[in-house]
Amino acid sequence: MARIALLTGGIGGIGTAICVRLARSGHTLVANCHPSEIATAESWQQARAAEGLMIPVIAADVASFADCARMVREIDERFGPVDVLVNCAGITRDKTFKKMEPAQWEAVIDVNLNGVFNVTRQVWEGMLERGFGRIINISSVNGQRGQFGQADYSAAKASMQGFTMSLAQEGAAKGVTVNTVSPGYIETAMTLAMDEGIRNSIISGIPMRRMGRPEEVAAAVAFLASDESAYITGANIQVNGGLFMH
Ligand code: NAD
């Protein structure tokens, strides 16, 4: 039986590559999007269908526990219990700390950190009961090394690793692994839209002298989602071209 995978932020730049990769490796995939993205989700689904992949999209705000509970109930009823969860939804609200307002801080923590709790909490007990589960949290190099203007984002992404290591201990004897993938600079709409000078200066600081491709993040996620990674838990896989080594 195909395993059921839920990917939050599934129609974003990195999310799309992960969806395609997991669907091609035989998972029954459900992509989550934010409720404001429903129109985009339709054209996204058409683009996937043109590639031969039928991927259902379910809208839910990961910042809302109740909405996440509703989404997971719907997935349970339509497809069955979630075996693989990839927490990929994320936002930035960059500001130097002296200009950072409580609303920016709260928005980033609500989506990037509380969102991970809100979705994972819905699937965790079922995974423990069934004796199999894979949780993969998409963090960031900036959660490991910090970043000017990203105190909110770096705090949320760093916290994800503490969450990962704690849950890994709770799931280890029950066949449930919990890991983090920390991308560096990845070629998505956001990084491609950067001013060329800024882009080039970032690239010159990356030992591999290029940004990563979303497919390279997806490859790490696919490995962690597979049976081959059964003995890896509580880990953080860095996909950053050597930008930060820890
Ligand atoms: P993206 O903006 O293309 O994708 C993020 C997706 O999450 C979007 O579709 C967005 O609408 C969705 N989302 C935002 N808030 C949501 C909410 N409340 N509920 C449900 N969905 C919500 O960004 P991306 O570059 O593909 O990033 C994906 C993940 O990778 C993020 O967690 C990001 O922090 C992380 N990351 C990205 C990079 C990079 O260089 N692009 C580097 C390191 C880490």
PDB file of C-alpha atoms and ligand atoms in Angstrom:
ATOM      1  CA  MET A   1       0.000   0.000   0.000  1.00  0.00           C
ATOM      2  CA  ALA A   2       1.259   3.438  -0.900  1.00  0.00           C
ATOM      3  CA  ARG A   3       2.228   5.529   2.095  1.00  0.00           C
ATOM      4  CA  ILE A   4       0.301   8.739   2.628  1.00  0.00           C
ATOM      5  CA  ALA A   5       2.396  11.890   2.795  1.00  0.00           C
ATOM      6  CA  LEU A   6       1.204  15.345   3.839  1.00  0.00           C
ATOM      7  CA  LEU A   7       3.310  18.320   2.852  1.00  0.00           C
ATOM      8  CA  THR A   8       2.528  21.753   4.305  1.00  0.00           C
ATOM      9  CA  GLY A   9       3.429  24.720   2.129  1.00  0.00           C
ATOM     10  CA  GLY A  10       3.173  22.149  -0.649  1.00  0.00           C
ATOM     11  CA  ILE A  11       2.647  24.490  -3.585  1.00  0.00           C
ATOM     12  CA  GLY A  12       5.615  26.760  -2.799  1.00  0.00           C
ATOM     13  CA  GLY A  13       9.020  26.673  -4.480  1.00  0.00           C
ATOM     14  CA  ILE A  14      10.669  23.947  -2.405  1.00  0.00           C
ATOM     15  CA  GLY A  15       7.321  22.305  -1.565  1.00  0.00           C
ATOM     16  CA  THR A  16       6.567  21.673  -5.236  1.00  0.00           C
ATOM     17  CA  ALA A  17       9.872  19.856  -5.769  1.00  0.00           C
ATOM     18  CA  ILE A  18       9.240  17.724  -2.664  1.00  0.00           C
ATOM     19  CA  CYS A  19       5.680  16.920  -3.851  1.00  0.00           C
ATOM     20  CA  VAL A  20       6.913  15.801  -7.246  1.00  0.00           C
ATOM     21  CA  ARG A  21       9.724  13.733  -5.772  1.00  0.00           C
ATOM     22  CA  LEU A  22       7.561  11.962  -3.158  1.00  0.00           C
ATOM     23  CA  ALA A  23       4.726  11.353  -5.633  1.00  0.00           C
ATOM     24  CA  ARG A  24       7.208   9.840  -8.111  1.00  0.00           C
ATOM     25  CA  SER A  25       8.635   7.610  -5.377  1.00  0.00           C
ATOM     26  CA  GLY A  26       5.195   6.046  -4.875  1.00  0.00           C
ATOM     27  CA  HIS A  27       3.649   8.050  -2.045  1.00  0.00           C
ATOM     28  CA  THR A  28       0.015   9.107  -2.059  1.00  0.00           C
ATOM     29  CA  LEU A  29       0.629  12.774  -1.669  1.00  0.00           C
ATOM     30  CA  VAL A  30      -1.582  15.508  -0.215  1.00  0.00           C
ATOM     31  CA  ALA A  31      -0.318  19.069  -0.601  1.00  0.00           C
ATOM     32  CA  ASN A  32      -1.446  21.691   1.879  1.00  0.00           C
ATOM     33  CA  CYS A  33      -1.719  25.336   0.895  1.00  0.00           C
ATOM     34  CA  HIS A  34      -2.768  28.479   2.746  1.00  0.00           C
ATOM     35  CA  PRO A  35      -6.508  29.323   2.330  1.00  0.00           C
ATOM     36  CA  SER A  36      -5.489  32.503   0.441  1.00  0.00           C
ATOM     37  CA  GLU A  37      -3.757  30.378  -2.243  1.00  0.00           C
ATOM     38  CA  ILE A  38      -6.748  28.364  -3.495  1.00  0.00           C
ATOM     39  CA  ALA A  39      -6.770  29.986  -6.954  1.00  0.00           C
ATOM     40  CA  THR A  40      -3.015  29.436  -7.372  1.00  0.00           C
ATOM     41  CA  ALA A  41      -3.488  25.865  -6.152  1.00  0.00           C
ATOM     42  CA  GLU A  42      -5.824  25.126  -9.068  1.00  0.00           C
ATOM     43  CA  SER A  43      -3.283  26.136 -11.706  1.00  0.00           C
ATOM     44  CA  TRP A  44      -0.594  24.327  -9.698  1.00  0.00           C
ATOM     45  CA  GLN A  45      -2.681  21.129  -9.816  1.00  0.00           C
ATOM     46  CA  GLN A  46      -3.131  21.525 -13.566  1.00  0.00           C
ATOM     47  CA  ALA A  47       0.630  21.895 -14.023  1.00  0.00           C
ATOM     48  CA  ARG A  48       1.228  18.709 -11.979  1.00  0.00           C
ATOM     49  CA  ALA A  49      -1.472  16.868 -13.951  1.00  0.00           C
ATOM     50  CA  ALA A  50       0.369  17.831 -17.152  1.00  0.00           C
ATOM     51  CA  GLU A  51       3.402  16.046 -15.628  1.00  0.00           C
ATOM     52  CA  GLY A  52       1.227  12.964 -14.988  1.00  0.00           C
ATOM     53  CA  LEU A  53       0.767  13.580 -11.244  1.00  0.00           C
ATOM     54  CA  MET A  54      -2.665  13.919  -9.656  1.00  0.00           C
ATOM     55  CA  ILE A  55      -1.996  15.644  -6.325  1.00  0.00           C
ATOM     56  CA  PRO A  56      -4.913  16.722  -4.141  1.00  0.00           C
ATOM     57  CA  VAL A  57      -4.495  20.090  -2.421  1.00  0.00           C
ATOM     58  CA  ILE A  58      -6.165  20.893   0.897  1.00  0.00           C
ATOM     59  CA  ALA A  59      -6.181  24.455   2.194  1.00  0.00           C
ATOM     60  CA  ALA A  60      -5.558  25.077   5.883  1.00  0.00           C
ATOM     61  CA  ASP A  61      -3.736  27.723   7.877  1.00  0.00           C
ATOM     62  CA  VAL A  62      -0.950  25.936   9.765  1.00  0.00           C
ATOM     63  CA  ALA A  63      -1.013  28.755  12.323  1.00  0.00           C
ATOM     64  CA  SER A  64      -4.464  27.521  13.448  1.00  0.00           C
ATOM     65  CA  PHE A  65      -4.635  24.334  15.524  1.00  0.00           C
ATOM     66  CA  ALA A  66      -8.342  23.919  14.777  1.00  0.00           C
ATOM     67  CA  ASP A  67      -7.824  24.296  11.022  1.00  0.00           C
ATOM     68  CA  CYS A  68      -5.012  21.716  11.105  1.00  0.00           C
ATOM     69  CA  ALA A  69      -7.258  19.292  13.023  1.00  0.00           C
ATOM     70  CA  ARG A  70      -9.953  19.749  10.351  1.00  0.00           C
ATOM     71  CA  MET A  71      -7.415  19.199   7.534  1.00  0.00           C
ATOM     72  CA  VAL A  72      -6.030  15.985   9.028  1.00  0.00           C
ATOM     73  CA  ARG A  73      -9.565  14.631   9.704  1.00  0.00           C
ATOM     74  CA  GLU A  74     -10.388  15.270   6.044  1.00  0.00           C
ATOM     75  CA  ILE A  75      -7.212  13.461   4.909  1.00  0.00           C
ATOM     76  CA  ASP A  76      -8.019  10.526   7.234  1.00  0.00           C
ATOM     77  CA  GLU A  77     -11.506  10.221   5.732  1.00  0.00           C
ATOM     78  CA  ARG A  78     -10.508  10.624   2.088  1.00  0.00           C
ATOM     79  CA  PHE A  79      -7.147   8.837   1.959  1.00  0.00           C
ATOM     80  CA  GLY A  80      -6.304   7.257   5.334  1.00  0.00           C
ATOM     81  CA  PRO A  81      -3.848   8.101   8.095  1.00  0.00           C
ATOM     82  CA  VAL A  82      -0.775  10.221   7.416  1.00  0.00           C
ATOM     83  CA  ASP A  83       2.459   8.166   7.400  1.00  0.00           C
ATOM     84  CA  VAL A  84       4.856  10.916   6.340  1.00  0.00           C
ATOM     85  CA  LEU A  85       4.566  14.565   7.356  1.00  0.00           C
ATOM     86  CA  VAL A  86       6.795  17.241   5.853  1.00  0.00           C
ATOM     87  CA  ASN A  87       6.486  20.581   7.656  1.00  0.00           C
ATOM     88  CA  CYS A  88       7.525  22.988   4.894  1.00  0.00           C
ATOM     89  CA  ALA A  89       5.179  26.001   5.272  1.00  0.00           C
ATOM     90  CA  GLY A  90       7.192  29.082   6.126  1.00  0.00           C
ATOM     91  CA  ILE A  91       7.213  32.866   5.944  1.00  0.00           C
ATOM     92  CA  THR A  92       9.712  35.675   6.492  1.00  0.00           C
ATOM     93  CA  ARG A  93       9.091  39.204   7.816  1.00  0.00           C
ATOM     94  CA  ASP A  94      12.660  40.522   7.767  1.00  0.00           C
ATOM     95  CA  LYS A  95      13.445  43.629   9.808  1.00  0.00           C
ATOM     96  CA  THR A  96      16.394  44.706  11.924  1.00  0.00           C
ATOM     97  CA  PHE A  97      15.505  44.068  15.534  1.00  0.00           C
ATOM     98  CA  LYS A  98      15.204  47.755  16.451  1.00  0.00           C
ATOM     99  CA  LYS A  99      12.389  48.031  13.894  1.00  0.00           C
ATOM    100  CA  MET A 100      10.742  44.684  14.562  1.00  0.00           C
ATOM    101  CA  GLU A 101       7.126  44.956  15.711  1.00  0.00           C
ATOM    102  CA  PRO A 102       5.401  42.351  17.883  1.00  0.00           C
ATOM    103  CA  ALA A 103       3.062  41.521  14.978  1.00  0.00           C
ATOM    104  CA  GLN A 104       5.994  40.543  12.720  1.00  0.00           C
ATOM    105  CA  TRP A 105       7.599  38.422  15.436  1.00  0.00           C
ATOM    106  CA  GLU A 106       4.283  36.703  16.211  1.00  0.00           C
ATOM    107  CA  ALA A 107       3.436  36.020  12.561  1.00  0.00           C
ATOM    108  CA  VAL A 108       6.792  34.327  11.934  1.00  0.00           C
ATOM    109  CA  ILE A 109       6.657  32.252  15.143  1.00  0.00           C
ATOM    110  CA  ASP A 110       2.999  31.336  14.510  1.00  0.00           C
ATOM    111  CA  VAL A 111       3.631  29.905  11.055  1.00  0.00           C
ATOM    112  CA  ASN A 112       7.205  28.596  11.232  1.00  0.00           C
ATOM    113  CA  LEU A 113       7.193  27.182  14.757  1.00  0.00           C
ATOM    114  CA  ASN A 114       3.648  26.925  16.128  1.00  0.00           C
ATOM    115  CA  GLY A 115       2.604  25.602  12.708  1.00  0.00           C
ATOM    116  CA  VAL A 116       4.944  22.643  13.192  1.00  0.00           C
ATOM    117  CA  PHE A 117       3.279  21.853  16.532  1.00  0.00           C
ATOM    118  CA  ASN A 118      -0.237  22.389  15.148  1.00  0.00           C
ATOM    119  CA  VAL A 119       0.156  19.882  12.298  1.00  0.00           C
ATOM    120  CA  THR A 120       2.470  17.341  13.954  1.00  0.00           C
ATOM    121  CA  ARG A 121       0.200  17.053  16.998  1.00  0.00           C
ATOM    122  CA  GLN A 122      -2.653  15.830  14.738  1.00  0.00           C
ATOM    123  CA  VAL A 123      -0.708  12.881  13.274  1.00  0.00           C
ATOM    124  CA  TRP A 124       1.655  11.905  16.093  1.00  0.00           C
ATOM    125  CA  GLU A 125      -0.466   9.486  18.136  1.00  0.00           C
ATOM    126  CA  GLY A 126      -1.612   7.624  15.035  1.00  0.00           C
ATOM    127  CA  MET A 127       2.009   7.129  13.941  1.00  0.00           C
ATOM    128  CA  LEU A 128       2.977   5.780  17.384  1.00  0.00           C
ATOM    129  CA  GLU A 129      -0.019   3.415  17.399  1.00  0.00           C
ATOM    130  CA  ARG A 130       0.685   2.094  13.903  1.00  0.00           C
ATOM    131  CA  GLY A 131       4.433   1.745  14.610  1.00  0.00           C
ATOM    132  CA  PHE A 132       5.580   3.758  11.617  1.00  0.00           C
ATOM    133  CA  GLY A 133       6.020   7.424  10.892  1.00  0.00           C
ATOM    134  CA  ARG A 134       8.306   9.969   9.322  1.00  0.00           C
ATOM    135  CA  ILE A 135       8.309  13.627  10.365  1.00  0.00           C
ATOM    136  CA  ILE A 136      10.582  15.919   8.367  1.00  0.00           C
ATOM    137  CA  ASN A 137      10.871  19.565   9.383  1.00  0.00           C
ATOM    138  CA  ILE A 138      12.215  22.098   6.890  1.00  0.00           C
ATOM    139  CA  SER A 139      14.399  24.518   8.826  1.00  0.00           C
ATOM    140  CA  SER A 140      17.098  26.818   7.399  1.00  0.00           C
ATOM    141  CA  VAL A 141      20.811  27.493   7.543  1.00  0.00           C
ATOM    142  CA  ASN A 142      19.818  30.769   9.195  1.00  0.00           C
ATOM    143  CA  GLY A 143      18.404  28.827  12.136  1.00  0.00           C
ATOM    144  CA  GLN A 144      21.899  27.446  12.691  1.00  0.00           C
ATOM    145  CA  ARG A 145      24.065  30.504  12.147  1.00  0.00           C
ATOM    146  CA  GLY A 146      21.622  33.438  12.618  1.00  0.00           C
ATOM    147  CA  GLN A 147      21.073  36.159  10.026  1.00  0.00           C
ATOM    148  CA  PHE A 148      21.069  39.960  10.140  1.00  0.00           C
ATOM    149  CA  GLY A 149      17.439  41.143  10.028  1.00  0.00           C
ATOM    150  CA  GLN A 150      16.010  37.692  10.762  1.00  0.00           C
ATOM    151  CA  ALA A 151      15.884  37.395  14.576  1.00  0.00           C
ATOM    152  CA  ASP A 152      12.283  36.147  14.292  1.00  0.00           C
ATOM    153  CA  TYR A 153      12.899  33.643  11.492  1.00  0.00           C
ATOM    154  CA  SER A 154      16.212  32.377  12.924  1.00  0.00           C
ATOM    155  CA  ALA A 155      14.613  31.881  16.359  1.00  0.00           C
ATOM    156  CA  ALA A 156      11.743  29.873  14.855  1.00  0.00           C
ATOM    157  CA  LYS A 157      13.990  27.759  12.625  1.00  0.00           C
ATOM    158  CA  ALA A 158      16.507  27.050  15.430  1.00  0.00           C
ATOM    159  CA  SER A 159      13.672  25.985  17.753  1.00  0.00           C
ATOM    160  CA  MET A 160      12.588  23.438  15.180  1.00  0.00           C
ATOM    161  CA  GLN A 161      15.748  21.437  15.850  1.00  0.00           C
ATOM    162  CA  GLY A 162      15.048  21.274  19.622  1.00  0.00           C
ATOM    163  CA  PHE A 163      11.534  20.089  18.779  1.00  0.00           C
ATOM    164  CA  THR A 164      12.948  17.522  16.349  1.00  0.00           C
ATOM    165  CA  MET A 165      15.412  16.063  18.869  1.00  0.00           C
ATOM    166  CA  SER A 166      12.811  15.833  21.650  1.00  0.00           C
ATOM    167  CA  LEU A 167      10.172  14.181  19.479  1.00  0.00           C
ATOM    168  CA  ALA A 168      12.807  11.860  18.014  1.00  0.00           C
ATOM    169  CA  GLN A 169      13.372  10.491  21.512  1.00  0.00           C
ATOM    170  CA  GLU A 170       9.635   9.952  22.043  1.00  0.00           C
ATOM    171  CA  GLY A 171       9.205   8.184  18.703  1.00  0.00           C
ATOM    172  CA  ALA A 172      12.440   6.174  18.513  1.00  0.00           C
ATOM    173  CA  ALA A 173      11.193   2.919  20.044  1.00  0.00           C
ATOM    174  CA  LYS A 174       7.926   3.095  18.063  1.00  0.00           C
ATOM    175  CA  GLY A 175       9.250   3.248  14.511  1.00  0.00           C
ATOM    176  CA  VAL A 176       8.656   6.979  14.158  1.00  0.00           C
ATOM    177  CA  THR A 177      11.652   9.069  13.082  1.00  0.00           C
ATOM    178  CA  VAL A 178      11.849  12.847  13.292  1.00  0.00           C
ATOM    179  CA  ASN A 179      14.488  14.798  11.390  1.00  0.00           C
ATOM    180  CA  THR A 180      15.230  18.279  10.117  1.00  0.00           C
ATOM    181  CA  VAL A 181      16.462  19.404   6.713  1.00  0.00           C
ATOM    182  CA  SER A 182      18.165  22.802   6.682  1.00  0.00           C
ATOM    183  CA  PRO A 183      18.465  24.348   3.223  1.00  0.00           C
ATOM    184  CA  GLY A 184      20.916  27.108   2.441  1.00  0.00           C
ATOM    185  CA  TYR A 185      20.164  29.521  -0.419  1.00  0.00           C
ATOM    186  CA  ILE A 186      17.866  27.733  -2.858  1.00  0.00           C
ATOM    187  CA  GLU A 187      16.813  28.911  -6.325  1.00  0.00           C
ATOM    188  CA  THR A 188      13.154  29.759  -5.828  1.00  0.00           C
ATOM    189  CA  ALA A 189      11.060  32.693  -7.049  1.00  0.00           C
ATOM    190  CA  MET A 190      12.249  34.624  -3.973  1.00  0.00           C
ATOM    191  CA  THR A 191      15.983  34.223  -4.534  1.00  0.00           C
ATOM    192  CA  LEU A 192      15.709  34.530  -8.342  1.00  0.00           C
ATOM    193  CA  ALA A 193      13.969  37.907  -7.890  1.00  0.00           C
ATOM    194  CA  MET A 194      16.913  39.321  -5.903  1.00  0.00           C
ATOM    195  CA  ASP A 195      18.947  42.161  -7.281  1.00  0.00           C
ATOM    196  CA  GLU A 196      21.754  40.624  -9.378  1.00  0.00           C
ATOM    197  CA  GLY A 197      24.494  42.292  -7.311  1.00  0.00           C
ATOM    198  CA  ILE A 198      23.116  40.880  -4.043  1.00  0.00           C
ATOM    199  CA  ARG A 199      22.635  37.473  -5.631  1.00  0.00           C
ATOM    200  CA  ASN A 200      26.211  37.404  -6.906  1.00  0.00           C
ATOM    201  CA  SER A 201      27.650  38.474  -3.562  1.00  0.00           C
ATOM    202  CA  ILE A 202      25.676  35.668  -1.835  1.00  0.00           C
ATOM    203  CA  ILE A 203      26.900  33.144  -4.392  1.00  0.00           C
ATOM    204  CA  SER A 204      30.528  34.226  -3.974  1.00  0.00           C
ATOM    205  CA  GLY A 205      30.230  33.341  -0.249  1.00  0.00           C
ATOM    206  CA  ILE A 206      28.991  29.804  -0.930  1.00  0.00           C
ATOM    207  CA  PRO A 207      31.870  27.285  -1.215  1.00  0.00           C
ATOM    208  CA  MET A 208      30.106  25.548  -4.152  1.00  0.00           C
ATOM    209  CA  ARG A 209      29.673  28.957  -5.869  1.00  0.00           C
ATOM    210  CA  ARG A 210      26.023  28.380  -6.720  1.00  0.00           C
ATOM    211  CA  MET A 211      22.611  28.318  -5.088  1.00  0.00           C
ATOM    212  CA  GLY A 212      20.948  24.971  -4.473  1.00  0.00           C
ATOM    213  CA  ARG A 213      18.089  23.581  -6.523  1.00  0.00           C
ATOM    214  CA  PRO A 214      14.719  22.733  -4.904  1.00  0.00           C
ATOM    215  CA  GLU A 215      15.224  19.179  -6.226  1.00  0.00           C
ATOM    216  CA  GLU A 216      18.368  18.892  -4.099  1.00  0.00           C
ATOM    217  CA  VAL A 217      16.343  19.636  -0.963  1.00  0.00           C
ATOM    218  CA  ALA A 218      13.663  17.206  -2.162  1.00  0.00           C
ATOM    219  CA  ALA A 219      16.260  14.432  -2.523  1.00  0.00           C
ATOM    220  CA  ALA A 220      17.217  14.750   1.168  1.00  0.00           C
ATOM    221  CA  VAL A 221      13.544  14.728   2.173  1.00  0.00           C
ATOM    222  CA  ALA A 222      12.822  11.655   0.021  1.00  0.00           C
ATOM    223  CA  PHE A 223      15.697   9.802   1.688  1.00  0.00           C
ATOM    224  CA  LEU A 224      14.429  10.679   5.185  1.00  0.00           C
ATOM    225  CA  ALA A 225      10.904   9.609   4.163  1.00  0.00           C
ATOM    226  CA  SER A 226      12.107   6.215   2.948  1.00  0.00           C
ATOM    227  CA  ASP A 227      12.690   2.891   4.734  1.00  0.00           C
ATOM    228  CA  GLU A 228      16.420   3.297   4.045  1.00  0.00           C
ATOM    229  CA  SER A 229      16.687   6.060   6.648  1.00  0.00           C
ATOM    230  CA  ALA A 230      15.112   3.927   9.429  1.00  0.00           C
ATOM    231  CA  TYR A 231      18.128   4.290  11.767  1.00  0.00           C
ATOM    232  CA  ILE A 232      18.401   8.077  11.410  1.00  0.00           C
ATOM    233  CA  THR A 233      16.451  10.167  13.898  1.00  0.00           C
ATOM    234  CA  GLY A 234      16.929  13.537  15.591  1.00  0.00           C
ATOM    235  CA  ALA A 235      19.328  14.524  12.807  1.00  0.00           C
ATOM    236  CA  ASN A 236      19.669  17.720  10.845  1.00  0.00           C
ATOM    237  CA  ILE A 237      20.679  17.308   7.203  1.00  0.00           C
ATOM    238  CA  GLN A 238      22.273  20.462   5.828  1.00  0.00           C
ATOM    239  CA  VAL A 239      21.681  21.141   2.137  1.00  0.00           C
ATOM    240  CA  ASN A 240      23.670  24.332   1.770  1.00  0.00           C
ATOM    241  CA  GLY A 241      26.604  23.871  -0.618  1.00  0.00           C
ATOM    242  CA  GLY A 242      29.075  24.154   2.273  1.00  0.00           C
ATOM    243  CA  LEU A 243      27.823  27.579   3.397  1.00  0.00           C
ATOM    244  CA  PHE A 244      27.691  26.439   7.020  1.00  0.00           C
ATOM    245  CA  MET A 245      29.232  23.254   8.374  1.00  0.00           C
ATOM    246  CA  HIS A 246      28.232  21.980  11.771  1.00  0.00           C
TER     247      HIS A 246
HETATM  248  P1  NAD B   1       7.615  29.624  -0.617  1.00  0.00           P
HETATM  249  O1  NAD B   1       7.136  30.935  -0.117  1.00  0.00           O
HETATM  250  O2  NAD B   1       7.719  29.395  -2.074  1.00  0.00           O
HETATM  251  O3  NAD B   1       6.747  28.438   0.022  1.00  0.00           O
HETATM  252  C1  NAD B   1       6.193  28.479   1.309  1.00  0.00           C
HETATM  253  C2  NAD B   1       4.743  28.059   1.212  1.00  0.00           C
HETATM  254  O4  NAD B   1       4.176  28.050   2.537  1.00  0.00           O
HETATM  255  C3  NAD B   1       3.920  29.028   0.368  1.00  0.00           C
HETATM  256  O5  NAD B   1       3.147  28.318  -0.541  1.00  0.00           O
HETATM  257  C4  NAD B   1       3.070  29.726   1.418  1.00  0.00           C
HETATM  258  O6  NAD B   1       1.850  30.220   0.967  1.00  0.00           O
HETATM  259  C5  NAD B   1       2.891  28.611   2.433  1.00  0.00           C
HETATM  260  N1  NAD B   1       2.404  29.142   3.706  1.00  0.00           N
HETATM  261  C6  NAD B   1       2.786  30.296   4.304  1.00  0.00           C
HETATM  262  N2  NAD B   1       2.080  30.472   5.419  1.00  0.00           N
HETATM  263  C7  NAD B   1       1.239  29.420   5.533  1.00  0.00           C
HETATM  264  C8  NAD B   1       0.254  29.046   6.480  1.00  0.00           C
HETATM  265  N3  NAD B   1      -0.015  29.806   7.551  1.00  0.00           N
HETATM  266  N4  NAD B   1      -0.444  27.904   6.283  1.00  0.00           N
HETATM  267  C9  NAD B   1      -0.203  27.129   5.195  1.00  0.00           C
HETATM  268  N5  NAD B   1       0.723  27.434   4.259  1.00  0.00           N
HETATM  269  C10 NAD B   1       1.436  28.564   4.434  1.00  0.00           C
HETATM  270  O7  NAD B   1       9.030  29.394   0.082  1.00  0.00           O
HETATM  271  P2  NAD B   1      10.126  28.269  -0.168  1.00  0.00           P
HETATM  272  O8  NAD B   1      11.354  28.967  -0.546  1.00  0.00           O
HETATM  273  O9  NAD B   1       9.618  27.156  -1.019  1.00  0.00           O
HETATM  274  O10 NAD B   1      10.315  27.754   1.334  1.00  0.00           O
HETATM  275  C11 NAD B   1       9.813  26.514   1.804  1.00  0.00           C
HETATM  276  C12 NAD B   1      10.418  26.259   3.182  1.00  0.00           C
HETATM  277  O11 NAD B   1      11.841  26.210   3.060  1.00  0.00           O
HETATM  278  C13 NAD B   1      10.107  27.363   4.182  1.00  0.00           C
HETATM  279  O12 NAD B   1       9.872  26.790   5.449  1.00  0.00           O
HETATM  280  C14 NAD B   1      11.382  28.197   4.187  1.00  0.00           C
HETATM  281  O13 NAD B   1      11.549  28.855   5.405  1.00  0.00           O
HETATM  282  C15 NAD B   1      12.429  27.127   3.963  1.00  0.00           C
HETATM  283  N6  NAD B   1      13.693  27.624   3.386  1.00  0.00           N
HETATM  284  C16 NAD B   1      13.752  28.205   2.155  1.00  0.00           C
HETATM  285  C17 NAD B   1      14.983  28.621   1.633  1.00  0.00           C
HETATM  286  C18 NAD B   1      15.131  29.261   0.258  1.00  0.00           C
HETATM  287  O14 NAD B   1      16.251  29.661  -0.108  1.00  0.00           O
HETATM  288  N7  NAD B   1      14.094  29.339  -0.540  1.00  0.00           N
HETATM  289  C19 NAD B   1      16.129  28.462   2.399  1.00  0.00           C
HETATM  290  C20 NAD B   1      16.041  27.871   3.642  1.00  0.00           C
HETATM  291  C21 NAD B   1      14.813  27.443   4.135  1.00  0.00           C
END
